[in-house]
Short mmCIF file of C-alpha atoms and ligand atoms in Angstrom, two decimals:
data_model
loop_
_atom_site.label_atom_id
_atom_site.label_comp_id
_atom_site.label_asym_id
_atom_site.label_seq_id
_atom_site.Cartn_x
_atom_site.Cartn_y
_atom_site.Cartn_z
CA MET A 1 35.81 -20.11 12.88
CA ALA A 2 32.99 -22.40 11.88
CA LYS A 3 30.61 -23.53 14.49
CA VAL A 4 28.97 -26.93 14.54
CA VAL A 5 25.54 -26.88 16.18
CA VAL A 6 23.42 -29.96 16.85
CA ILE A 7 19.66 -29.53 17.21
CA THR A 8 18.56 -32.32 19.46
CA SER A 9 15.81 -33.23 21.92
CA GLY A 10 15.31 -37.01 22.69
CA LYS A 11 11.65 -36.80 22.03
CA GLY A 12 10.31 -36.72 18.42
CA GLY A 13 7.74 -34.16 17.19
CA VAL A 14 8.90 -31.33 19.34
CA GLY A 15 10.19 -29.02 16.45
CA LYS A 16 13.85 -30.06 15.77
CA THR A 17 13.46 -30.06 11.97
CA THR A 18 11.33 -26.92 12.03
CA SER A 19 14.00 -25.21 14.21
CA THR A 20 16.86 -26.39 12.07
CA ALA A 21 15.18 -24.94 8.92
CA ALA A 22 14.14 -21.65 10.59
CA LEU A 23 17.46 -21.00 12.37
CA GLY A 24 19.50 -22.01 9.30
CA ALA A 25 17.48 -19.56 7.28
CA ALA A 26 17.63 -16.85 9.87
CA LEU A 27 21.46 -17.10 10.10
CA ALA A 28 21.75 -17.02 6.39
CA GLN A 29 19.34 -14.04 6.20
CA SER A 30 21.89 -12.26 8.50
CA GLY A 31 24.58 -12.88 5.92
CA GLN A 32 26.22 -16.00 7.44
CA LYS A 33 27.27 -18.95 5.27
CA VAL A 34 25.14 -21.89 6.52
CA VAL A 35 24.72 -25.59 5.86
CA VAL A 36 21.85 -27.56 7.39
CA VAL A 37 22.55 -31.27 7.64
CA ASP A 38 19.86 -33.85 8.01
CA PHE A 39 20.98 -36.71 10.22
CA ASP A 40 17.57 -38.34 10.25
CA VAL A 41 18.62 -41.21 7.99
CA GLY A 42 15.57 -43.22 6.82
CA LEU A 43 13.16 -40.51 7.90
CA ARG A 44 14.38 -37.51 6.18
CA ASN A 45 12.22 -34.33 6.47
CA LEU A 46 14.51 -31.34 6.27
CA ASP A 47 14.51 -31.38 2.48
CA LEU A 48 10.70 -31.01 2.57
CA LEU A 49 10.78 -28.08 5.03
CA MET A 50 13.43 -26.45 2.84
CA GLY A 51 11.47 -27.06 -0.28
CA ALA A 52 14.32 -29.01 -1.91
CA GLU A 53 12.94 -32.49 -2.03
CA ARG A 54 12.84 -32.55 -5.89
CA ARG A 55 16.52 -31.66 -6.11
CA VAL A 56 18.04 -34.38 -3.97
CA VAL A 57 20.61 -36.43 -5.94
CA TYR A 58 23.14 -37.56 -3.38
CA ASP A 59 23.05 -37.67 0.36
CA LEU A 60 24.99 -37.76 3.58
CA VAL A 61 25.44 -41.57 3.45
CA ASN A 62 26.75 -41.39 -0.16
CA VAL A 63 29.32 -38.77 0.92
CA THR A 64 30.42 -40.69 3.98
CA GLN A 65 30.93 -43.78 1.89
CA GLY A 66 32.80 -41.98 -0.84
CA LEU A 67 30.26 -42.56 -3.50
CA ALA A 68 29.80 -38.81 -4.01
CA LYS A 69 31.88 -35.67 -3.35
CA LEU A 70 30.50 -33.28 -0.97
CA PRO A 71 29.89 -30.48 -3.41
CA GLN A 72 27.82 -32.92 -5.52
CA ALA A 73 25.52 -33.54 -2.53
CA LEU A 74 25.06 -30.06 -1.23
CA ILE A 75 21.93 -28.36 -2.51
CA ARG A 76 21.90 -24.61 -2.71
CA ASP A 77 18.75 -22.85 -1.42
CA LYS A 78 16.78 -21.15 -4.23
CA ARG A 79 16.05 -18.06 -2.11
CA LEU A 80 19.28 -17.52 -0.21
CA GLU A 81 22.51 -18.25 -1.97
CA ASN A 82 24.48 -18.63 1.20
CA LEU A 83 22.17 -21.40 2.55
CA HIS A 84 22.85 -25.11 1.71
CA LEU A 85 21.29 -28.43 2.57
CA LEU A 86 22.98 -31.72 2.93
CA PRO A 87 20.14 -34.20 2.79
CA ALA A 88 19.71 -37.58 4.56
CA SER A 89 19.20 -40.77 2.81
CA GLN A 90 15.58 -42.06 2.82
CA THR A 91 16.48 -45.64 1.85
CA ARG A 92 19.28 -46.62 4.14
CA ASP A 93 19.09 -47.13 7.93
CA LYS A 94 20.96 -45.40 10.67
CA ASP A 95 23.76 -48.01 10.68
CA ALA A 96 24.85 -46.82 7.23
CA LEU A 97 26.58 -43.92 9.03
CA THR A 98 30.03 -44.48 10.52
CA GLU A 99 31.76 -42.28 12.97
CA GLU A 100 34.85 -41.83 10.76
CA GLY A 101 32.67 -40.90 7.74
CA VAL A 102 30.73 -38.30 9.77
CA ALA A 103 34.00 -36.90 11.18
CA GLN A 104 35.38 -36.37 7.77
CA VAL A 105 32.23 -34.71 6.38
CA ILE A 106 31.99 -32.31 9.32
CA THR A 107 35.62 -31.35 9.03
CA GLU A 108 35.14 -30.57 5.40
CA LEU A 109 31.96 -28.63 6.04
CA ARG A 110 33.72 -26.52 8.70
CA SER A 111 36.24 -25.27 6.14
CA TRP A 112 33.42 -23.94 3.82
CA PHE A 113 30.73 -22.61 6.19
CA ASP A 114 30.35 -20.32 9.18
CA TRP A 115 27.56 -22.52 10.65
CA VAL A 116 27.05 -26.31 10.26
CA ILE A 117 23.59 -27.12 11.66
CA CYS A 118 22.91 -30.77 12.30
CA ASP A 119 19.22 -31.92 12.61
CA SER A 120 19.21 -34.90 14.93
CA PRO A 121 16.88 -37.80 14.74
CA ALA A 122 14.74 -38.56 17.82
CA GLY A 123 15.88 -41.05 20.42
CA ILE A 124 19.17 -41.68 22.23
CA GLU A 125 20.54 -44.33 19.98
CA ARG A 126 23.36 -44.24 17.45
CA GLY A 127 21.74 -41.83 14.98
CA ALA A 128 21.22 -39.22 17.69
CA THR A 129 24.69 -39.75 19.22
CA LEU A 130 26.34 -39.47 15.87
CA ALA A 131 24.58 -36.17 15.16
CA MET A 132 25.85 -34.67 18.41
CA ARG A 133 29.25 -36.27 18.29
CA PHE A 134 31.24 -33.47 16.67
CA ALA A 135 29.13 -30.52 17.84
CA ASP A 136 30.62 -27.33 19.52
CA THR A 137 27.24 -26.23 20.60
CA ALA A 138 24.01 -28.05 21.29
CA LEU A 139 20.53 -26.67 21.03
CA VAL A 140 18.08 -28.67 23.14
CA ILE A 141 14.52 -28.32 21.77
CA THR A 142 11.86 -28.67 24.54
CA ASN A 143 8.16 -28.32 24.68
CA PRO A 144 6.73 -27.09 27.92
CA GLU A 145 5.36 -30.51 28.80
CA VAL A 146 6.77 -33.14 31.31
CA SER A 147 7.73 -35.92 28.96
CA SER A 148 9.61 -33.58 26.65
CA VAL A 149 11.36 -31.96 29.54
CA ARG A 150 12.50 -35.29 30.99
CA ASP A 151 13.76 -36.45 27.61
CA SER A 152 15.63 -33.25 27.26
CA ASP A 153 17.23 -33.82 30.56
CA ARG A 154 18.36 -37.20 29.41
CA ILE A 155 19.84 -35.78 26.25
CA ILE A 156 21.74 -33.07 28.19
CA GLY A 157 23.30 -35.87 30.17
CA LEU A 158 24.45 -37.62 26.98
CA LEU A 159 25.80 -34.27 25.56
CA ASP A 160 28.03 -34.13 28.63
CA SER A 161 29.29 -37.65 28.21
CA LYS A 162 29.01 -38.90 24.60
CA THR A 163 30.23 -35.99 22.54
CA LYS A 164 33.82 -35.64 21.33
CA LYS A 165 34.22 -32.37 23.28
CA ALA A 166 33.12 -33.98 26.54
CA GLU A 167 35.40 -36.98 26.04
CA ASP A 168 38.31 -34.57 25.40
CA GLY A 169 37.61 -32.99 28.74
CA GLU A 170 36.15 -29.85 27.32
CA ARG A 171 32.65 -28.45 27.80
CA ILE A 172 29.96 -28.61 25.10
CA GLU A 173 28.01 -25.31 25.06
CA LYS A 174 24.36 -25.92 25.60
CA HIS A 175 21.29 -23.80 25.11
CA LEU A 176 17.60 -24.45 25.47
CA LEU A 177 15.04 -23.52 22.85
CA ILE A 178 11.45 -23.84 24.12
CA THR A 179 9.15 -24.38 21.26
CA ARG A 180 5.31 -24.70 20.78
CA PHE A 181 4.78 -22.45 23.89
CA ASP A 182 1.12 -21.45 24.46
CA PRO A 183 0.90 -18.60 26.96
CA ALA A 184 -2.76 -19.26 27.68
CA ARG A 185 -2.27 -22.87 28.41
CA SER A 186 0.83 -22.15 30.60
CA ALA A 187 -1.25 -19.63 32.65
CA THR A 188 -3.95 -22.20 33.45
CA GLY A 189 -1.28 -24.80 34.38
CA GLU A 190 -2.13 -27.03 31.48
CA MET A 191 1.50 -26.52 30.31
CA LEU A 192 4.59 -26.09 32.34
CA SER A 193 5.73 -22.45 32.76
CA ILE A 194 9.03 -21.25 31.43
CA ASP A 195 10.41 -20.93 34.97
CA ASP A 196 9.45 -24.59 35.68
CA VAL A 197 11.32 -25.78 32.55
CA LEU A 198 14.33 -23.71 33.28
CA GLU A 199 14.49 -24.77 36.90
CA ILE A 200 14.27 -28.49 36.00
CA LEU A 201 16.82 -28.33 33.13
CA ALA A 202 19.27 -25.79 34.62
CA THR A 203 20.41 -24.78 31.09
CA PRO A 204 20.56 -21.24 29.63
CA LEU A 205 17.64 -20.21 27.49
CA LEU A 206 18.27 -19.26 23.86
CA GLY A 207 14.70 -18.41 23.00
CA ILE A 208 10.93 -19.14 23.21
CA VAL A 209 8.98 -19.96 20.07
CA PRO A 210 5.22 -19.68 20.47
CA GLU A 211 2.79 -22.30 19.03
CA SER A 212 1.80 -20.76 15.76
CA GLN A 213 -0.27 -21.66 12.66
CA GLU A 214 2.38 -19.95 10.58
CA VAL A 215 4.79 -22.81 11.30
CA LEU A 216 2.41 -25.28 9.76
CA ARG A 217 1.77 -23.09 6.75
CA ALA A 218 5.50 -22.59 6.32
CA SER A 219 6.17 -26.38 6.33
CA ASN A 220 3.42 -26.90 3.76
CA LEU A 221 4.93 -24.27 1.52
CA GLY A 222 8.34 -25.86 1.94
CA THR A 223 9.78 -22.49 3.10
CA PRO A 224 11.35 -21.81 6.57
CA VAL A 225 9.02 -19.62 8.47
CA THR A 226 11.51 -16.70 8.77
CA LEU A 227 11.26 -16.42 4.99
CA SER A 228 7.55 -17.32 4.47
CA ASN A 229 6.40 -14.76 7.03
CA PRO A 230 9.18 -12.80 8.75
CA ALA A 231 6.67 -10.68 10.65
CA SER A 232 4.95 -13.68 12.34
CA ALA A 233 5.63 -14.36 16.00
CA ALA A 234 7.43 -17.67 15.35
CA ALA A 235 9.69 -16.00 12.72
CA ARG A 236 10.61 -13.17 15.11
CA ALA A 237 11.33 -15.64 17.85
CA TYR A 238 13.67 -17.66 15.58
CA MET A 239 15.24 -14.45 14.30
CA ALA A 240 16.00 -13.40 17.89
CA ALA A 241 17.35 -16.83 18.79
CA ALA A 242 19.68 -16.73 15.81
CA GLN A 243 20.99 -13.31 16.81
CA ARG A 244 21.72 -14.71 20.32
CA LEU A 245 23.53 -17.68 18.71
CA MET A 246 25.70 -15.04 16.98
CA GLY A 247 26.51 -13.53 20.31
CA GLU A 248 24.28 -10.55 20.18
CA ASP A 249 22.50 -9.35 23.35
CA VAL A 250 18.84 -9.47 22.49
CA PRO A 251 16.27 -9.07 25.32
CA MET A 252 14.22 -12.16 25.98
CA THR A 253 10.55 -11.79 25.05
CA ILE A 254 7.78 -14.13 23.89
CA PRO A 255 6.68 -12.80 20.52
CA SER A 256 2.92 -12.99 20.02
CA ASP A 257 0.66 -12.79 17.05
CA LYS A 258 -2.03 -11.29 19.08
CA LYS A 259 -2.70 -7.61 18.28
CA SER A 260 -1.21 -5.05 20.59
CA LEU A 261 -3.23 -2.42 22.24
CA PHE A 262 -2.05 0.06 19.59
CA ASP A 263 -3.22 -2.33 16.84
CA LYS A 264 -6.58 -2.80 18.51
CA LEU A 265 -7.13 0.98 18.83
CA PHE A 266 -6.35 1.69 15.22
CA GLY A 267 -7.81 -1.57 14.02
CA ARG A 268 -11.19 -0.54 15.50
CA ARG A 269 -11.08 2.89 13.90
CA ALA A 270 -10.35 1.45 10.53
CA ALA A 271 -13.18 -0.97 10.82
CA MET B 1 -13.31 -67.42 59.33
CA SER B 2 -11.45 -68.95 56.35
CA THR B 3 -7.99 -70.12 56.62
CA ILE B 4 -6.82 -67.81 53.95
CA ASP B 5 -7.67 -64.93 56.22
CA GLN B 6 -5.55 -66.51 58.96
CA CYS B 7 -2.64 -66.69 56.69
CA GLN B 8 -3.03 -63.07 55.63
CA ARG B 9 -2.80 -62.09 59.32
CA ASN B 10 0.33 -64.12 60.02
CA PHE B 11 2.42 -62.82 57.11
CA HIS B 12 3.79 -59.31 56.93
CA PHE B 13 5.44 -58.24 53.74
CA ARG B 14 7.63 -55.27 53.83
CA GLY B 15 8.96 -53.63 50.82
CA ARG B 16 12.73 -54.00 50.86
CA SER B 17 15.01 -53.44 47.94
CA PHE B 18 18.49 -54.59 47.25
CA ILE B 19 21.02 -53.53 44.70
CA ALA B 20 21.43 -56.74 42.81
CA PHE B 21 24.45 -57.48 40.56
CA ALA B 22 23.39 -58.63 37.17
CA LEU B 23 25.72 -61.02 35.38
CA SER B 24 25.23 -60.88 31.72
CA PRO B 25 26.76 -63.80 29.89
CA GLU B 26 27.76 -63.29 26.28
CA PRO B 27 28.30 -65.97 23.73
CA PRO B 28 30.41 -68.05 23.54
CA ILE B 29 29.56 -68.99 27.00
CA ALA B 30 32.66 -71.15 27.57
CA ASP B 31 34.98 -68.18 26.91
CA TRP B 32 32.80 -65.92 29.08
CA LEU B 33 33.03 -68.45 31.99
CA VAL B 34 36.80 -68.43 31.59
CA ALA B 35 36.95 -64.66 31.76
CA LEU B 36 34.59 -64.50 34.70
CA GLY B 37 36.74 -67.10 36.57
CA GLU B 38 39.91 -65.12 36.01
CA TRP B 39 38.23 -61.86 37.09
CA ALA B 40 36.78 -63.59 40.25
CA ALA B 41 40.10 -65.11 41.13
CA LYS B 42 41.51 -61.50 41.34
CA SER B 43 38.60 -60.34 43.54
CA PRO B 44 37.97 -63.15 45.92
CA GLY B 45 34.84 -62.87 47.90
CA PHE B 46 33.36 -60.07 45.77
CA PHE B 47 30.03 -61.95 45.26
CA LEU B 48 29.86 -63.29 48.80
CA GLY B 49 26.53 -62.30 50.41
CA ARG B 50 25.63 -60.15 47.48
CA PRO B 51 22.41 -60.66 45.55
CA VAL B 52 23.37 -61.81 42.03
CA VAL B 53 20.95 -62.11 39.19
CA LEU B 54 21.64 -63.74 35.80
CA ASP B 55 20.73 -61.60 32.85
CA LEU B 56 20.13 -63.82 29.91
CA MET B 57 19.31 -61.08 27.30
CA ALA B 58 22.42 -61.61 25.14
CA VAL B 59 22.08 -65.36 24.85
CA THR B 60 19.50 -67.95 23.88
CA LEU B 61 19.67 -71.00 26.12
CA SER B 62 17.41 -73.97 26.76
CA GLU B 63 16.09 -74.73 30.20
CA HIS B 64 18.69 -77.41 30.51
CA ALA B 65 21.54 -75.09 29.42
CA ILE B 66 20.42 -72.35 31.92
CA GLY B 67 20.57 -75.08 34.66
CA HIS B 68 23.96 -76.14 33.63
CA LEU B 69 25.29 -72.47 33.57
CA ILE B 70 23.97 -71.95 37.19
CA ASP B 71 25.78 -75.06 38.25
CA GLN B 72 28.97 -73.77 36.60
CA LEU B 73 28.53 -70.42 38.38
CA ALA B 74 27.86 -72.28 41.74
CA GLN B 75 31.26 -74.05 41.32
CA ARG B 76 32.79 -70.64 41.12
CA GLY B 77 31.17 -69.55 44.33
CA ILE B 78 28.44 -67.50 42.74
CA ARG B 79 24.79 -68.22 43.80
CA ILE B 80 22.09 -66.97 41.49
CA MET B 81 18.94 -65.58 43.19
CA GLY B 82 16.92 -64.85 40.09
CA LEU B 83 16.83 -64.62 36.32
CA THR B 84 16.07 -61.77 33.99
CA GLY B 85 16.08 -61.19 30.25
CA VAL B 86 14.42 -64.58 29.64
CA ASP B 87 10.92 -65.72 28.83
CA PRO B 88 9.42 -67.27 31.92
CA ALA B 89 7.96 -70.00 29.70
CA MET B 90 11.56 -71.15 28.99
CA THR B 91 12.23 -71.87 32.68
CA SER B 92 10.98 -74.23 35.24
CA GLU B 93 10.40 -74.40 38.94
CA LYS B 94 13.78 -75.97 39.37
CA LEU B 95 15.48 -72.78 38.27
CA PRO B 96 15.59 -69.52 40.19
CA PRO B 97 12.53 -67.29 39.66
CA VAL B 98 12.38 -64.85 36.73
CA LEU B 99 12.42 -61.29 38.16
CA SER B 100 10.77 -58.27 36.64
CA GLY B 101 10.81 -54.56 37.29
CA GLY B 102 14.58 -54.31 37.64
CA TRP B 103 16.27 -51.31 35.99
CA ALA B 104 19.82 -51.16 34.79
CA SER B 105 22.22 -48.52 36.17
CA GLU B 106 24.15 -46.98 33.48
CA LYS B 107 27.59 -46.94 35.17
CA ALA B 108 28.93 -50.32 36.28
CA ILE B 109 30.16 -50.32 39.82
CA GLY B 110 33.82 -50.10 39.66
CA VAL B 111 35.78 -52.93 41.25
CA GLU B 112 39.33 -52.23 41.92
CA SER B 113 41.58 -55.16 41.64
CA PRO B 114 43.57 -55.66 44.82
CA THR B 115 46.97 -54.35 44.58
CA SER B 116 49.81 -55.99 46.49
CA GLY B 117 52.78 -54.12 48.02
CA ALA B 118 52.21 -50.71 49.55
CA PRO B 119 49.19 -50.39 51.92
CA ALA B 120 46.22 -48.82 50.22
CA GLN B 121 45.94 -45.01 50.56
CA LYS B 122 42.81 -44.10 52.63
CA GLU B 123 40.62 -41.98 50.45
CA PRO B 124 38.06 -39.74 52.17
CA ALA B 125 34.79 -41.53 51.80
CA SER B 126 32.69 -38.87 50.23
CA LEU B 127 31.80 -37.83 46.70
CA LEU B 128 30.97 -34.25 45.87
CA LEU B 129 29.24 -33.45 42.52
CA ASP B 130 28.74 -29.85 41.47
CA GLU B 131 26.57 -30.60 38.43
CA PRO B 132 22.90 -31.64 38.21
CA VAL B 133 22.32 -35.31 37.85
CA ARG B 134 20.37 -35.82 34.64
CA SER B 135 17.58 -38.22 33.80
CA GLY B 136 18.98 -41.70 33.02
CA GLN B 137 22.30 -41.00 34.88
CA SER B 138 23.10 -43.04 37.92
CA VAL B 139 25.65 -42.37 40.50
CA HIS B 140 27.01 -45.28 42.54
CA PHE B 141 29.20 -44.57 45.50
CA PRO B 142 29.36 -47.65 47.81
CA ALA B 143 32.30 -46.19 49.75
CA GLY B 144 30.39 -43.31 51.57
CA ASP B 145 28.39 -40.08 51.45
CA VAL B 146 27.29 -38.34 48.29
CA THR B 147 26.82 -34.56 48.20
CA ILE B 148 25.03 -33.02 45.11
CA LEU B 149 25.00 -29.22 44.72
CA GLY B 150 22.43 -29.24 41.91
CA SER B 151 19.16 -31.15 41.43
CA VAL B 152 18.69 -34.78 40.72
CA ALA B 153 16.23 -35.30 37.79
CA SER B 154 13.19 -37.54 37.40
CA GLY B 155 14.63 -40.84 36.10
CA ALA B 156 18.01 -40.32 37.71
CA GLU B 157 19.37 -42.36 40.66
CA ILE B 158 21.87 -41.98 43.47
CA VAL B 159 23.09 -45.06 45.28
CA ALA B 160 25.41 -44.32 48.27
CA GLY B 161 26.83 -46.64 50.83
CA GLY B 162 26.48 -43.64 53.32
CA SER B 163 24.29 -40.68 53.45
CA ILE B 164 22.99 -38.51 50.51
CA HIS B 165 22.82 -34.68 50.62
CA ILE B 166 21.09 -32.88 47.79
CA TYR B 167 21.18 -29.11 47.79
CA GLY B 168 18.87 -28.88 44.73
CA THR B 169 15.55 -30.56 44.15
CA LEU B 170 15.41 -34.33 44.37
CA ARG B 171 13.01 -35.50 41.60
CA GLY B 172 14.57 -38.96 41.09
CA THR B 173 15.58 -41.88 43.26
CA ALA B 174 17.98 -41.70 46.24
CA MET B 175 19.11 -44.85 48.01
CA ALA B 176 21.33 -44.31 51.03
CA GLY B 177 22.93 -46.86 53.25
CA SER B 178 22.56 -49.28 50.42
CA PHE B 179 25.15 -51.64 51.58
CA GLY B 180 23.97 -52.16 55.13
CA ASP B 181 24.37 -48.80 56.89
CA GLU B 182 20.97 -48.26 58.63
CA ARG B 183 22.15 -44.99 60.19
CA ALA B 184 22.53 -43.31 56.76
CA ARG B 185 20.23 -40.38 56.05
CA ILE B 186 18.91 -38.58 52.92
CA PHE B 187 18.61 -34.76 52.93
CA CYS B 188 17.28 -32.66 50.14
CA SER B 189 16.26 -28.99 49.85
CA ARG B 190 13.12 -30.00 48.00
CA ASN B 191 11.47 -33.36 48.07
CA GLU B 192 9.88 -34.31 44.70
CA ALA B 193 11.50 -37.80 44.99
CA GLU B 194 10.24 -40.83 43.01
CA LEU B 195 11.74 -43.15 45.71
CA LEU B 196 13.68 -42.71 48.83
CA ALA B 197 15.43 -45.78 50.33
CA ILE B 198 17.68 -46.45 53.20
CA ASN B 199 19.32 -49.87 53.59
CA GLY B 200 16.78 -51.22 51.18
CA TYR B 201 13.68 -49.98 53.03
CA TYR B 202 11.86 -47.57 50.78
CA GLN B 203 8.88 -45.37 50.15
CA THR B 204 7.69 -44.37 46.66
CA ALA B 205 6.24 -40.99 45.74
CA GLU B 206 2.83 -42.58 46.07
CA ASP B 207 3.55 -43.70 49.61
CA MET B 208 4.55 -40.23 50.70
CA ALA B 209 2.21 -37.83 52.52
CA ALA B 210 1.35 -34.77 50.55
CA GLU B 211 2.70 -32.41 53.18
CA LEU B 212 6.17 -33.92 52.83
CA ARG B 213 6.30 -32.95 49.16
CA SER B 214 7.83 -29.93 47.60
CA LYS B 215 9.62 -29.03 50.84
CA PRO B 216 13.03 -29.47 52.35
CA ALA B 217 13.05 -32.91 53.90
CA GLN B 218 15.12 -35.66 55.44
CA ALA B 219 14.66 -39.39 55.60
CA TRP B 220 16.00 -41.89 58.12
CA LEU B 221 15.36 -45.36 59.32
CA GLU B 222 13.62 -46.47 62.52
CA SER B 223 14.16 -50.15 62.77
CA THR B 224 12.53 -51.30 59.48
CA SER B 225 10.47 -48.22 58.81
CA LEU B 226 11.57 -45.41 56.50
CA MET B 227 10.74 -42.00 58.19
CA ILE B 228 10.48 -38.82 56.40
CA ALA B 229 10.11 -35.35 57.92
CA THR B 230 10.24 -31.76 56.56
CA LEU B 231 13.24 -29.61 57.60
CA VAL B 232 12.59 -26.14 58.81
N1 ADP C 301 6.05 -23.36 16.97
C1 ADP C 301 5.24 -24.31 16.42
N2 ADP C 301 3.88 -24.01 16.31
C2 ADP C 301 3.11 -25.05 15.75
N3 ADP C 301 3.39 -26.21 15.28
C3 ADP C 301 4.72 -26.48 15.35
C4 ADP C 301 5.73 -25.55 15.91
N4 ADP C 301 6.91 -26.17 15.89
C5 ADP C 301 6.80 -27.35 15.30
N5 ADP C 301 5.47 -27.61 15.00
C6 ADP C 301 4.91 -28.75 14.36
O1 ADP C 301 5.24 -29.79 15.17
C7 ADP C 301 5.39 -31.00 14.30
C8 ADP C 301 6.70 -31.75 14.53
O2 ADP C 301 7.74 -30.74 14.17
P1 ADP C 301 9.18 -31.27 13.69
O3 ADP C 301 10.02 -30.00 13.43
O4 ADP C 301 9.13 -32.22 12.50
O5 ADP C 301 9.67 -32.07 14.97
P2 ADP C 301 10.89 -33.05 15.09
O6 ADP C 301 11.92 -32.75 14.04
O7 ADP C 301 11.42 -32.66 16.49
O8 ADP C 301 10.33 -34.44 15.11
C9 ADP C 301 5.27 -30.51 12.87
O9 ADP C 301 3.97 -30.80 12.38
C10 ADP C 301 5.39 -29.01 12.99
O10 ADP C 301 4.80 -28.32 11.94
MG1 MG C 302 12.81 -34.25 12.64
#
């Protein structure tokens, strides 16, 4: 059974697109058939993070309007053959998407893939509500910072009222992914703690992704971080989150790039 | 001393908030007035004694046209106490004042059309919610008490005719006794409220003493003062 996941947050710049690329790749690296769908019509980014920007011919809007068939618009990843991208249109605005059009595309994608991962635009307007509309599961991306947490809370409310599942009286599954976490700043109270965030949002935690230079490097390379540097803290965090999404029981840790005591001991000896 | 000083001593302003009903006309206005008239005929007295503001966001009207619309509403028994959604420069002193600082509640207050025949079933006047109330959500329950098992987020609001009981943390706004019940109270297991109000008398987070924050608390009304105390 295919699973449709929306990556959402309310606030912009918290790591939705980064997480879509990293989780999409992580699931594909685990052998799943994955498509990542860019719903950020007019501000597309996912193609850049996936390194596919030079191969975009057709986009989501073209497909919903019947101007292109879905297989023509899907771009296969160069590194992982079971990973695909459905790009957004950069030239249209959000009103170009219709609910019927999106419904049709999602239904078709469900029949071909194990995972359909929808990268939502920021905001709570039409673009964001269409991205979440047909989701089975929502991943709410939150930074440990008050405005991001409040916006996430707002989005969780919308997930419980505006999605198809909610309207049908079912429950949309929701998880929290805390990104850009900085243990040092959290310890000094400059950032909210994980416990604070969980207490406020009352939503189960899927993972904690630390603030990491590797994320920036990966986006400049156009390669999801789980592929560009699988040993990095951010990549390990996304890998673990993907495993939890697949239902595996993985202990919750905050991966770190700092050297362990073991590394330090041997590092010193080698120096 | 100066006369201004005198005046200041003589007037006391107290913060008092009311839940206002915002009427939002849509073009064409003539059709909208007909629809409103039909609706009002089914719910006689609904607007009686209630503060009503006119939200002109969806229409573009001249000063004269606004005046005409207000007359039309008056003929239907609706008195307008203020305007919103309009540039103050477009109005004059003859019109009701332009209000600012209002916020919309997401759920419209339900009005049941009166049914004839069998006597109405008496519902228990309490509402129980077992989910957290999220930022941007608003719960309106004019009929009685509201009990919430989870937390009420910053940016969420609860408006009850009776008392409000929150077993989680209150980070948003709670307004109890909002339709005239001065005996209503607010209880919460942790007070991080943005605003507490009973029968329109309120305190904001900034007004509250630090020792009342982050603790279990209750609020009640003593004449026109909102009182808050911690619960032990
Ligand atoms: N874990 C992280 N560590 C460091 N920078 C990050 C991390 N996650 C995201 N970023 C950076 O934050 C910015 C916004 O990320 P993006 O995924 O585009 O957010 P959104 O899609 O929510 O607007 C980007 O510059 C990205 O590189
Ligand atoms: Mg984005």
